[in-house]
mmCIF file of C-alpha atoms in Angstrom:
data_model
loop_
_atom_site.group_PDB
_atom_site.id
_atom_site.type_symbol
_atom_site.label_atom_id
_atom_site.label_comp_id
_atom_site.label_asym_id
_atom_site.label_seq_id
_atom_site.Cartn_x
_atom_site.Cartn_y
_atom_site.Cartn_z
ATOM 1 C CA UNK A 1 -29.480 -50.518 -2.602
ATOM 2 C CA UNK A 2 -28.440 -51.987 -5.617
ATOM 3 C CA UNK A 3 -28.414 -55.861 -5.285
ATOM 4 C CA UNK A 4 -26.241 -56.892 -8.135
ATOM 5 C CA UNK A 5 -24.367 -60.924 -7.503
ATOM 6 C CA UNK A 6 -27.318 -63.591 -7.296
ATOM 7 C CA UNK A 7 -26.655 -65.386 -10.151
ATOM 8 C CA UNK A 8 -23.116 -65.222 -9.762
ATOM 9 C CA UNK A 9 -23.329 -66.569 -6.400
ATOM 10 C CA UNK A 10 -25.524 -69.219 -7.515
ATOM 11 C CA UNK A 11 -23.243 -70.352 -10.110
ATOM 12 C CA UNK A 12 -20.136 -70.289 -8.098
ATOM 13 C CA UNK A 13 -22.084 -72.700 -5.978
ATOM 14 C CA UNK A 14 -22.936 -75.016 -9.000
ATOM 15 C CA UNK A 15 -26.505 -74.428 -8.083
ATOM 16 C CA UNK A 16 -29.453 -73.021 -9.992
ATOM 17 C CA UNK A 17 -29.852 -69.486 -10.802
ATOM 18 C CA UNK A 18 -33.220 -69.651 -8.738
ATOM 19 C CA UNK A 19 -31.489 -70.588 -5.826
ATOM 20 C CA UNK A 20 -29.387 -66.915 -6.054
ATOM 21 C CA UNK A 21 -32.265 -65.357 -6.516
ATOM 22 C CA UNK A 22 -33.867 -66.913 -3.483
ATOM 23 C CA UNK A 23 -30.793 -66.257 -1.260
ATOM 24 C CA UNK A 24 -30.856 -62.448 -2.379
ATOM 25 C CA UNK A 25 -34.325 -62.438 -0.802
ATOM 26 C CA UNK A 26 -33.165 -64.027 2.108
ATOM 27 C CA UNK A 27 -30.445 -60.950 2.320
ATOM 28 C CA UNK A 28 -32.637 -58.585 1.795
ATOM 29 C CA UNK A 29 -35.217 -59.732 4.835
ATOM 30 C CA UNK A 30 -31.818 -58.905 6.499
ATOM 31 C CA UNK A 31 -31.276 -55.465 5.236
ATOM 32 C CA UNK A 32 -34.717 -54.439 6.096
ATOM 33 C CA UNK A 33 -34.260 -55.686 9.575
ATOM 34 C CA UNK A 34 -30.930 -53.967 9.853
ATOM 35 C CA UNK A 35 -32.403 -50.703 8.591
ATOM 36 C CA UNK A 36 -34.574 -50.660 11.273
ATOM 37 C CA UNK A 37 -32.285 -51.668 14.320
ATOM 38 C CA UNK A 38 -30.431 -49.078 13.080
ATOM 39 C CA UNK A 39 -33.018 -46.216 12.876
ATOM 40 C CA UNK A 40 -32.369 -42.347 12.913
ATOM 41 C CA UNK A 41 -31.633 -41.248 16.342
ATOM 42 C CA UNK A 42 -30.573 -44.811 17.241
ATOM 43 C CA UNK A 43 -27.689 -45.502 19.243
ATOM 44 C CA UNK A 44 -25.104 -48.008 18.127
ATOM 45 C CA UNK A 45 -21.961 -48.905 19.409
ATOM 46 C CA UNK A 46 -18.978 -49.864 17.689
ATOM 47 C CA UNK A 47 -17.894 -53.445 17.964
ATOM 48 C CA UNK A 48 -14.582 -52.808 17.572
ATOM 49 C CA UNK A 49 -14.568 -49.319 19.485
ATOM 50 C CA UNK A 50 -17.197 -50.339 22.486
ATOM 51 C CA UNK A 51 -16.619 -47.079 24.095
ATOM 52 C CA UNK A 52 -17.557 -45.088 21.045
ATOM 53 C CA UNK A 53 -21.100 -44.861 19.899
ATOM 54 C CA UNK A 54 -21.881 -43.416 16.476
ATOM 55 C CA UNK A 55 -25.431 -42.353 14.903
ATOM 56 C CA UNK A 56 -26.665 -44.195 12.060
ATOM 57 C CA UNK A 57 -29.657 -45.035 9.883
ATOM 58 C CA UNK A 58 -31.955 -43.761 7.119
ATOM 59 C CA UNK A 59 -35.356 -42.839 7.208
ATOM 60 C CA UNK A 60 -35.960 -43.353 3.475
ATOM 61 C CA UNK A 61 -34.597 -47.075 1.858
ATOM 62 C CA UNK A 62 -34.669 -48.161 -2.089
ATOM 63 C CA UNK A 63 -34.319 -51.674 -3.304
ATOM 64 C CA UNK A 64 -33.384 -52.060 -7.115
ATOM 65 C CA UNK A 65 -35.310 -55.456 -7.358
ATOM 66 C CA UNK A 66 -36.021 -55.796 -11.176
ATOM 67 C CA UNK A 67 -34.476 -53.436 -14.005
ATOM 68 C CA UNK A 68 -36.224 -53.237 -16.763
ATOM 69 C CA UNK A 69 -33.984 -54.964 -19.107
ATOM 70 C CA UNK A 70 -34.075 -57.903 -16.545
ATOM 71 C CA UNK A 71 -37.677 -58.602 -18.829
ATOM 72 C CA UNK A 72 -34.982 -59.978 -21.184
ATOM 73 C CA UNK A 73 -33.846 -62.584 -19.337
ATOM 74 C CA UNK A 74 -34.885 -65.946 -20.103
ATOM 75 C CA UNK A 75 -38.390 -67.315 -19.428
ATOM 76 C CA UNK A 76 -37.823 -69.988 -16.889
ATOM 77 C CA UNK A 77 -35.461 -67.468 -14.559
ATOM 78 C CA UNK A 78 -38.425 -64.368 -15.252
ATOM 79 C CA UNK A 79 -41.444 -66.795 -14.265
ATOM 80 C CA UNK A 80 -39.361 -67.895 -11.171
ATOM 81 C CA UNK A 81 -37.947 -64.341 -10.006
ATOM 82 C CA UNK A 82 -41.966 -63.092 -11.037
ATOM 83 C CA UNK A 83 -42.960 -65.905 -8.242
ATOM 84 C CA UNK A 84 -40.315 -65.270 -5.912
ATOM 85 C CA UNK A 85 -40.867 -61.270 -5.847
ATOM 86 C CA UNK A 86 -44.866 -62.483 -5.122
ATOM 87 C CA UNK A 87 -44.236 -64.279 -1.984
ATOM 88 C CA UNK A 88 -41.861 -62.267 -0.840
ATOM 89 C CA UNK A 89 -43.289 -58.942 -1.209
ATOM 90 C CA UNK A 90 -46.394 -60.194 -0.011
ATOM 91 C CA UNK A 91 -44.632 -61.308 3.105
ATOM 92 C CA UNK A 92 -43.729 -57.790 4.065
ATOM 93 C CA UNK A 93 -47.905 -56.897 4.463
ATOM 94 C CA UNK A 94 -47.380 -59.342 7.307
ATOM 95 C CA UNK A 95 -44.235 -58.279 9.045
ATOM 96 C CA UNK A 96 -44.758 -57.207 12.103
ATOM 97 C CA UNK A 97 -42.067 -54.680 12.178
ATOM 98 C CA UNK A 98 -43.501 -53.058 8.865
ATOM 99 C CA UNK A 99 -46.533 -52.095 11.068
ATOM 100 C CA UNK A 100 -44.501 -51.503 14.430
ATOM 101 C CA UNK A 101 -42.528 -49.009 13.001
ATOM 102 C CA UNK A 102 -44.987 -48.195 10.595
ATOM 103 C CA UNK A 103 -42.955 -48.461 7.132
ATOM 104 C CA UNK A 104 -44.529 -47.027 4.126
ATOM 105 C CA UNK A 105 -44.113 -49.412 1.228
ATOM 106 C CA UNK A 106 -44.376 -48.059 -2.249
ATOM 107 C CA UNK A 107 -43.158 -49.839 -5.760
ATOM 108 C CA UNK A 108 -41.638 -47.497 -8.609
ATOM 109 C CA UNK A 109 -41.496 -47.667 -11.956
ATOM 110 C CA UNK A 110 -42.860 -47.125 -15.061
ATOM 111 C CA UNK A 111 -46.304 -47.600 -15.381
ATOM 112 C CA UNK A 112 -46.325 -49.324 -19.021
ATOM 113 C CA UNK A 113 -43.287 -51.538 -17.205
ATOM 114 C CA UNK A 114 -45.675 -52.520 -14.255
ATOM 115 C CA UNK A 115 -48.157 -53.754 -16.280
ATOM 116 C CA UNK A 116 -45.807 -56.205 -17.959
ATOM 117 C CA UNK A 117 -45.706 -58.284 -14.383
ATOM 118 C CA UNK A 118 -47.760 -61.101 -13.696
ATOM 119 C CA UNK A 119 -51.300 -59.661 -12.703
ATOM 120 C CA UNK A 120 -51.621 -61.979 -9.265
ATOM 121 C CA UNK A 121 -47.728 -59.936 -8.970
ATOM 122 C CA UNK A 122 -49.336 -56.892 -10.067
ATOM 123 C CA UNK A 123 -52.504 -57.402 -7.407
ATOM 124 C CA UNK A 124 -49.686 -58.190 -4.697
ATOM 125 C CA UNK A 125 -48.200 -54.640 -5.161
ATOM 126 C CA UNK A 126 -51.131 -53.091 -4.868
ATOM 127 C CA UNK A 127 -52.238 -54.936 -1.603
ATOM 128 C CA UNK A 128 -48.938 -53.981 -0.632
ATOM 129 C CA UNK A 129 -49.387 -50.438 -1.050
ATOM 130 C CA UNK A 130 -52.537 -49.895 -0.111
ATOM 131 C CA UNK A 131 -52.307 -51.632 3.211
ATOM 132 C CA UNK A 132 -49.069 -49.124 4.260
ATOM 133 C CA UNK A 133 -50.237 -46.321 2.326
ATOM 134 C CA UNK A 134 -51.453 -44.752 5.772
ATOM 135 C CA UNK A 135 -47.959 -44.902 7.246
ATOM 136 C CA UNK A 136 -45.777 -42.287 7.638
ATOM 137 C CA UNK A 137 -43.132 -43.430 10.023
ATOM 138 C CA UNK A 138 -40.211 -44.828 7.461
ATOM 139 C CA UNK A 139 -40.434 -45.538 4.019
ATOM 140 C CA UNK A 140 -39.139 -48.089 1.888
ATOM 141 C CA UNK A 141 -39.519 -48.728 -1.911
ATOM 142 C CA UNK A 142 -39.092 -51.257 -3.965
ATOM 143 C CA UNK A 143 -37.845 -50.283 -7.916
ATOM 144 C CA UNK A 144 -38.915 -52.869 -10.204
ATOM 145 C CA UNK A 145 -39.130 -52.800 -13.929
ATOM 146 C CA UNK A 146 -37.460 -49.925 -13.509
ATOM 147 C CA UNK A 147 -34.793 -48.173 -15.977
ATOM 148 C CA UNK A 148 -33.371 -44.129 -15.286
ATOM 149 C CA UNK A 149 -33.836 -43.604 -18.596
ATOM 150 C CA UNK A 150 -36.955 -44.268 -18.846
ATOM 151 C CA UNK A 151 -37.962 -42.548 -15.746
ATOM 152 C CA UNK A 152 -36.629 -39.132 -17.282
ATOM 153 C CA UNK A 153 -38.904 -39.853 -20.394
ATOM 154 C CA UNK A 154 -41.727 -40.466 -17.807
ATOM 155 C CA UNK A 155 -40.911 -37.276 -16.169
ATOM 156 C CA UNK A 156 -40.705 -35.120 -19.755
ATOM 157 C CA UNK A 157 -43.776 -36.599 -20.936
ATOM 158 C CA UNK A 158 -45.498 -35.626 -17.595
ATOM 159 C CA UNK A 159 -44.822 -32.329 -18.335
ATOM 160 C CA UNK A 160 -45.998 -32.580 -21.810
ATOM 161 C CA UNK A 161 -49.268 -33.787 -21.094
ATOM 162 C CA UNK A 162 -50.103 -31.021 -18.507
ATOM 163 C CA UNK A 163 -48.538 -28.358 -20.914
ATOM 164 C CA UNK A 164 -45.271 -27.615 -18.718
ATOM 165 C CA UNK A 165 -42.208 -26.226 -20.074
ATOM 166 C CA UNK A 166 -39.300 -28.603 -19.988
ATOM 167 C CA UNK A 167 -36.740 -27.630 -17.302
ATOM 168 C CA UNK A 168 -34.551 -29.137 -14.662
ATOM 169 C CA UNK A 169 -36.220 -27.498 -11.913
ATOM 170 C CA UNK A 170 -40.184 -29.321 -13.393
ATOM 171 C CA UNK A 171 -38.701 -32.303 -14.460
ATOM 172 C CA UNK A 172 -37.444 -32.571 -11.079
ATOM 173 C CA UNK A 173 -40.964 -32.233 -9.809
ATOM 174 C CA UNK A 174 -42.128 -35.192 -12.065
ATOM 175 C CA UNK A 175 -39.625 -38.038 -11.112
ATOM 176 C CA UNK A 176 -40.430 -40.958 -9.286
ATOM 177 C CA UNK A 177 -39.078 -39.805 -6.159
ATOM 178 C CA UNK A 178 -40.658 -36.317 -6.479
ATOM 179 C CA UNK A 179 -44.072 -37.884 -7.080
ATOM 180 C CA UNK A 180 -43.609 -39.957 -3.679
ATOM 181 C CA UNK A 181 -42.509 -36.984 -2.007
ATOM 182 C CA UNK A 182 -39.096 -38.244 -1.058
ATOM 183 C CA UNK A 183 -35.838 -36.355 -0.999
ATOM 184 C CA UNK A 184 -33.348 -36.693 -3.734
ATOM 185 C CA UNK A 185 -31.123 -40.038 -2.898
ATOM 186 C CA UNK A 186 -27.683 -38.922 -1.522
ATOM 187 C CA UNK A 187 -26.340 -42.760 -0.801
ATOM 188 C CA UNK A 188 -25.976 -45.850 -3.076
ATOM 189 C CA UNK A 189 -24.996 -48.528 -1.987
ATOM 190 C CA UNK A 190 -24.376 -51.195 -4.635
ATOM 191 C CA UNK A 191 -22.976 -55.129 -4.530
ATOM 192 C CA UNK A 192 -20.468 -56.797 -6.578
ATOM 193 C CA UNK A 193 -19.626 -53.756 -9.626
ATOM 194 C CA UNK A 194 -18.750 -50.476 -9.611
ATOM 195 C CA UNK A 195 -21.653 -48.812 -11.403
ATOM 196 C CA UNK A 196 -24.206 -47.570 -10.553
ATOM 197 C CA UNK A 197 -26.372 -48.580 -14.170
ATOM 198 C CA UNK A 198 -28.266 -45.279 -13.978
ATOM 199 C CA UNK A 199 -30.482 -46.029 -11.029
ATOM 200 C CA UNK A 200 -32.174 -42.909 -10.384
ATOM 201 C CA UNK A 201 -30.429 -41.286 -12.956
ATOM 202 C CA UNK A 202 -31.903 -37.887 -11.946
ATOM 203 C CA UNK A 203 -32.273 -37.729 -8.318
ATOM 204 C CA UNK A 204 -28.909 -39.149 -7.853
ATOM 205 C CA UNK A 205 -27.211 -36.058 -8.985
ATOM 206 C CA UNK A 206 -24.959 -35.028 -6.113
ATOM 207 C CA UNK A 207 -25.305 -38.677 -4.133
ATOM 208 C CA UNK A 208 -22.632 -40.618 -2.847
ATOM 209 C CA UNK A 209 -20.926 -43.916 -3.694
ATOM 210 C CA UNK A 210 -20.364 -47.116 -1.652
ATOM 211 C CA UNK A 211 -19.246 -50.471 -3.366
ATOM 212 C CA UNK A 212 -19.338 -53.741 -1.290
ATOM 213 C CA UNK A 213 -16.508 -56.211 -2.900
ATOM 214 C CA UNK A 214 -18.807 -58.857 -2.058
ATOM 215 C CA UNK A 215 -21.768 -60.757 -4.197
ATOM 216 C CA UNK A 216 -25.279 -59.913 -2.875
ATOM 217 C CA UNK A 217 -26.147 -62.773 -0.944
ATOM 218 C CA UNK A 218 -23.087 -62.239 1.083
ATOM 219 C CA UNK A 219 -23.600 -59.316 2.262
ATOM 220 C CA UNK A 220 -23.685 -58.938 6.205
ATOM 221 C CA UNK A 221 -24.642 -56.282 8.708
ATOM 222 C CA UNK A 222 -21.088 -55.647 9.693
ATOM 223 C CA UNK A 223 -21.280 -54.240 5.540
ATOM 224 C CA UNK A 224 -24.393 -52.129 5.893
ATOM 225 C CA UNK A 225 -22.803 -50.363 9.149
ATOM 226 C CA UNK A 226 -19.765 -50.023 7.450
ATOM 227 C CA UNK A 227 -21.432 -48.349 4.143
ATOM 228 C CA UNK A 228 -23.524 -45.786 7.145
ATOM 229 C CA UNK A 229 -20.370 -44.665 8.862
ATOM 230 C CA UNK A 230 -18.595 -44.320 5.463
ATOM 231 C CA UNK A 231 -21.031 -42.167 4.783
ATOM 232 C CA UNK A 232 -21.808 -40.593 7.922
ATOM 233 C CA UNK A 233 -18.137 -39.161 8.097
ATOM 234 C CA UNK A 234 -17.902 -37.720 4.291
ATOM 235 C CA UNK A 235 -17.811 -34.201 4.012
ATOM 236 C CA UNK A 236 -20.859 -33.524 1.660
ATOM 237 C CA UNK A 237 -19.699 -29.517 -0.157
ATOM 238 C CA UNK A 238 -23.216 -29.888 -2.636
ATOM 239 C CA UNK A 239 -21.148 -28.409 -5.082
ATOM 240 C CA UNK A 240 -20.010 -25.877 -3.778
#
Protein backbone atom coordinates (compact mmCIF):
# COMPACT_ATOMS: atom_id res chain seq x y z
CA UNK A 1 0.00 0.00 0.00
CA UNK A 2 1.22 3.15 -0.95
CA UNK A 3 -0.60 5.95 1.04
CA UNK A 4 0.11 8.98 -1.01
CA UNK A 5 -2.92 12.24 -0.39
CA UNK A 6 -2.69 13.37 3.42
CA UNK A 7 -1.54 16.57 2.99
CA UNK A 8 -3.52 17.19 0.10
CA UNK A 9 -6.55 16.24 1.85
CA UNK A 10 -5.67 18.32 4.67
CA UNK A 11 -5.25 21.31 2.65
CA UNK A 12 -8.31 20.95 0.60
CA UNK A 13 -9.95 21.06 3.97
CA UNK A 14 -8.13 24.35 5.00
CA UNK A 15 -6.84 22.39 7.91
CA UNK A 16 -3.34 21.60 9.13
CA UNK A 17 -1.10 19.23 7.49
CA UNK A 18 -1.10 17.25 10.91
CA UNK A 19 -4.58 16.77 10.73
CA UNK A 20 -3.96 14.64 7.11
CA UNK A 21 -1.56 12.92 8.59
CA UNK A 22 -3.74 11.94 11.51
CA UNK A 23 -6.70 10.99 9.24
CA UNK A 24 -4.28 8.69 7.11
CA UNK A 25 -3.78 6.82 10.39
CA UNK A 26 -7.24 6.69 11.01
CA UNK A 27 -7.51 4.94 7.29
CA UNK A 28 -5.07 2.82 7.79
CA UNK A 29 -6.61 1.25 11.31
CA UNK A 30 -9.24 0.58 8.54
CA UNK A 31 -7.15 -1.19 6.05
CA UNK A 32 -5.70 -3.42 8.62
CA UNK A 33 -9.11 -4.34 9.80
CA UNK A 34 -10.28 -4.91 6.27
CA UNK A 35 -7.27 -7.10 5.53
CA UNK A 36 -8.25 -9.27 8.03
CA UNK A 37 -12.13 -9.63 7.46
CA UNK A 38 -11.05 -10.40 4.31
CA UNK A 39 -8.47 -13.20 4.97
CA UNK A 40 -7.27 -16.02 2.53
CA UNK A 41 -9.83 -18.64 2.30
CA UNK A 42 -12.48 -16.12 3.44
CA UNK A 43 -15.73 -15.95 1.94
CA UNK A 44 -17.15 -12.67 0.75
CA UNK A 45 -20.05 -11.86 -1.06
CA UNK A 46 -20.58 -9.31 -3.51
CA UNK A 47 -22.76 -6.42 -2.56
CA UNK A 48 -23.84 -5.77 -5.71
CA UNK A 49 -23.92 -9.56 -6.94
CA UNK A 50 -25.35 -11.22 -3.45
CA UNK A 51 -25.57 -14.50 -5.11
CA UNK A 52 -21.95 -14.54 -6.14
CA UNK A 53 -19.23 -15.02 -3.64
CA UNK A 54 -15.62 -14.38 -4.64
CA UNK A 55 -12.23 -15.26 -2.66
CA UNK A 56 -10.16 -12.54 -1.49
CA UNK A 57 -7.35 -11.46 0.80
CA UNK A 58 -3.57 -11.48 1.32
CA UNK A 59 -1.59 -13.17 3.70
CA UNK A 60 1.38 -10.79 3.44
CA UNK A 61 0.47 -6.62 3.72
CA UNK A 62 3.11 -3.53 3.25
CA UNK A 63 2.47 -0.03 4.38
CA UNK A 64 4.79 2.72 2.77
CA UNK A 65 4.56 4.95 5.97
CA UNK A 66 7.73 7.21 5.70
CA UNK A 67 10.09 7.45 2.49
CA UNK A 68 13.16 8.40 3.09
CA UNK A 69 13.17 11.70 1.46
CA UNK A 70 10.06 12.46 3.68
CA UNK A 71 13.32 13.33 6.39
CA UNK A 72 13.26 16.48 4.21
CA UNK A 73 10.23 17.74 5.06
CA UNK A 74 9.98 20.48 7.38
CA UNK A 75 10.64 20.19 11.13
CA UNK A 76 7.33 20.94 12.67
CA UNK A 77 5.37 18.30 10.10
CA UNK A 78 8.62 15.50 10.83
CA UNK A 79 8.37 15.98 14.79
CA UNK A 80 4.51 15.62 14.45
CA UNK A 81 4.34 12.59 11.84
CA UNK A 82 7.62 11.12 14.26
CA UNK A 83 4.83 11.41 17.23
CA UNK A 84 1.98 10.30 15.36
CA UNK A 85 3.81 7.03 13.85
CA UNK A 86 4.73 6.46 17.95
CA UNK A 87 1.28 6.21 19.17
CA UNK A 88 0.03 4.65 16.52
CA UNK A 89 2.36 1.91 15.95
CA UNK A 90 2.46 1.33 19.46
CA UNK A 91 -1.26 0.88 19.40
CA UNK A 92 -1.03 -2.14 17.17
CA UNK A 93 1.08 -4.20 20.28
CA UNK A 94 -2.35 -3.81 21.83
CA UNK A 95 -4.82 -4.77 19.17
CA UNK A 96 -6.49 -7.50 19.90
CA UNK A 97 -6.86 -8.75 16.45
CA UNK A 98 -2.95 -8.49 15.93
CA UNK A 99 -2.77 -11.33 18.55
CA UNK A 100 -6.13 -13.16 17.49
CA UNK A 101 -4.99 -13.72 14.24
CA UNK A 102 -1.60 -13.63 15.22
CA UNK A 103 -0.04 -10.88 12.74
CA UNK A 104 3.64 -10.68 12.51
CA UNK A 105 4.71 -7.06 12.57
CA UNK A 106 8.07 -6.18 11.17
CA UNK A 107 9.46 -2.45 10.10
CA UNK A 108 11.85 -2.20 6.92
CA UNK A 109 14.29 -0.10 5.98
CA UNK A 110 17.58 0.90 6.00
CA UNK A 111 19.33 0.50 8.99
CA UNK A 112 21.46 3.92 8.88
CA UNK A 113 17.67 5.41 7.96
CA UNK A 114 16.18 3.82 11.21
CA UNK A 115 18.47 5.26 13.33
CA UNK A 116 17.62 8.75 12.15
CA UNK A 117 13.98 8.32 14.06
CA UNK A 118 13.33 9.54 17.34
CA UNK A 119 14.89 6.89 19.81
CA UNK A 120 11.47 6.60 22.16
CA UNK A 121 10.14 5.93 18.01
CA UNK A 122 13.00 3.77 17.53
CA UNK A 123 12.31 1.77 21.12
CA UNK A 124 8.51 1.58 19.92
CA UNK A 125 9.56 -0.48 16.80
CA UNK A 126 11.40 -2.64 18.54
CA UNK A 127 8.69 -3.40 21.25
CA UNK A 128 6.69 -3.79 18.31
CA UNK A 129 8.66 -6.41 16.81
CA UNK A 130 9.71 -8.23 19.40
CA UNK A 131 6.33 -8.74 20.97
CA UNK A 132 4.93 -10.39 17.34
CA UNK A 133 8.12 -11.75 16.39
CA UNK A 134 6.70 -15.28 17.55
CA UNK A 135 3.77 -15.06 15.13
CA UNK A 136 3.44 -16.70 12.14
CA UNK A 137 -0.16 -16.47 11.17
CA UNK A 138 -0.19 -13.12 8.76
CA UNK A 139 2.29 -10.65 8.36
CA UNK A 140 2.28 -7.10 7.98
CA UNK A 141 5.14 -4.53 7.59
CA UNK A 142 5.50 -1.28 7.93
CA UNK A 143 8.32 0.59 5.35
CA UNK A 144 9.58 3.61 6.90
CA UNK A 145 12.59 5.64 6.04
CA UNK A 146 12.59 3.64 3.35
CA UNK A 147 13.88 4.44 -0.39
CA UNK A 148 14.27 1.32 -3.38
CA UNK A 149 17.27 2.69 -4.15
CA UNK A 150 18.73 2.49 -1.32
CA UNK A 151 17.53 -0.89 -0.50
CA UNK A 152 19.43 -2.28 -3.71
CA UNK A 153 22.66 -0.55 -2.31
CA UNK A 154 21.81 -2.34 1.02
CA UNK A 155 21.42 -5.52 -0.79
CA UNK A 156 24.96 -5.06 -3.00
CA UNK A 157 26.79 -4.08 -0.05
CA UNK A 158 25.45 -7.22 1.79
CA UNK A 159 27.01 -9.15 -0.60
CA UNK A 160 30.17 -7.28 -0.44
CA UNK A 161 30.75 -7.66 3.05
CA UNK A 162 30.28 -11.51 3.07
CA UNK A 163 32.43 -11.74 -0.19
CA UNK A 164 29.42 -12.69 -2.67
CA UNK A 165 29.51 -12.14 -6.25
CA UNK A 166 27.06 -9.56 -7.45
CA UNK A 167 24.11 -11.15 -9.32
CA UNK A 168 20.39 -10.92 -9.67
CA UNK A 169 19.75 -14.22 -8.36
CA UNK A 170 22.12 -13.05 -4.58
CA UNK A 171 21.01 -9.73 -4.62
CA UNK A 172 17.67 -11.13 -4.61
CA UNK A 173 18.57 -13.08 -1.53
CA UNK A 174 19.69 -9.82 0.29
CA UNK A 175 16.58 -7.49 -0.11
CA UNK A 176 14.40 -6.51 2.50
CA UNK A 177 11.78 -8.83 1.65
CA UNK A 178 14.21 -11.77 1.15
CA UNK A 179 15.73 -11.15 4.58
CA UNK A 180 12.04 -11.38 6.14
CA UNK A 181 11.40 -14.34 4.21
CA UNK A 182 8.48 -12.98 2.28
CA UNK A 183 7.59 -13.57 -1.33
CA UNK A 184 8.33 -11.06 -3.96
CA UNK A 185 5.25 -8.35 -3.92
CA UNK A 186 2.93 -9.06 -6.94
CA UNK A 187 0.18 -6.15 -5.95
CA UNK A 188 0.51 -2.36 -5.33
CA UNK A 189 -1.89 -0.66 -4.52
CA UNK A 190 -1.22 3.09 -4.43
CA UNK A 191 -3.57 6.44 -3.61
CA UNK A 192 -3.90 9.59 -5.40
CA UNK A 193 -0.74 9.24 -8.43
CA UNK A 194 0.13 6.94 -10.77
CA UNK A 195 3.61 5.90 -9.69
CA UNK A 196 4.72 3.75 -7.96
CA UNK A 197 8.17 6.02 -6.65
CA UNK A 198 10.28 2.85 -6.67
CA UNK A 199 8.80 1.12 -3.67
CA UNK A 200 10.39 -2.12 -3.65
CA UNK A 201 12.16 -1.41 -6.59
CA UNK A 202 13.48 -5.01 -6.78
CA UNK A 203 10.92 -7.33 -5.57
CA UNK A 204 8.33 -5.58 -7.52
CA UNK A 205 9.61 -6.84 -10.76
CA UNK A 206 6.70 -8.67 -12.36
CA UNK A 207 3.87 -7.10 -9.73
CA UNK A 208 0.78 -5.61 -10.62
CA UNK A 209 -0.73 -2.11 -10.63
CA UNK A 210 -3.87 -0.67 -8.95
CA UNK A 211 -4.44 3.21 -8.68
CA UNK A 212 -7.31 4.50 -6.42
CA UNK A 213 -8.46 8.11 -7.97
CA UNK A 214 -9.03 9.03 -4.53
CA UNK A 215 -6.68 10.92 -1.73
CA UNK A 216 -5.63 8.54 1.11
CA UNK A 217 -7.84 9.40 3.77
CA UNK A 218 -10.70 8.66 1.52
CA UNK A 219 -10.19 5.59 0.82
CA UNK A 220 -13.03 3.00 1.77
CA UNK A 221 -13.43 -0.75 1.92
CA UNK A 222 -15.69 -0.83 -1.06
CA UNK A 223 -11.82 0.42 -2.73
CA UNK A 224 -9.71 -2.26 -1.11
CA UNK A 225 -12.30 -5.06 -2.41
CA UNK A 226 -12.35 -3.51 -5.55
CA UNK A 227 -8.30 -3.35 -5.90
CA UNK A 228 -8.56 -7.63 -4.63
CA UNK A 229 -10.99 -8.62 -7.32
CA UNK A 230 -9.11 -6.44 -9.88
CA UNK A 231 -6.52 -8.37 -9.12
CA UNK A 232 -7.92 -11.61 -8.41
CA UNK A 233 -9.29 -11.80 -12.10
CA UNK A 234 -5.90 -10.66 -14.04
CA UNK A 235 -4.31 -13.18 -15.93
CA UNK A 236 -0.72 -13.19 -14.38
CA UNK A 237 1.72 -14.91 -17.82
CA UNK A 238 5.22 -14.16 -15.40
CA UNK A 239 6.68 -13.32 -18.50
CA UNK A 240 6.12 -15.71 -20.34
Amino acid sequence: MIMDGNRRYARRAGEHVLVGHAKGAATASNVLEWWLKYLPNTVTVDQDHPTSQTQVGPKYLTYWAFSSENFMRAEEEREGLFALMAAEFKSLAFTSLVHLFRVRVSFIGGASERRRFPLELQETMDMVESITAAYDGLFLQVAVGYGGRQEVVDAARSLVAQGKEITEQNLSTETYCAQLGLPPVNLIIRTSERRTSGFFLWDTQGAELHFVDKLWPQLTERDWLDALRSFSTREIRGGK
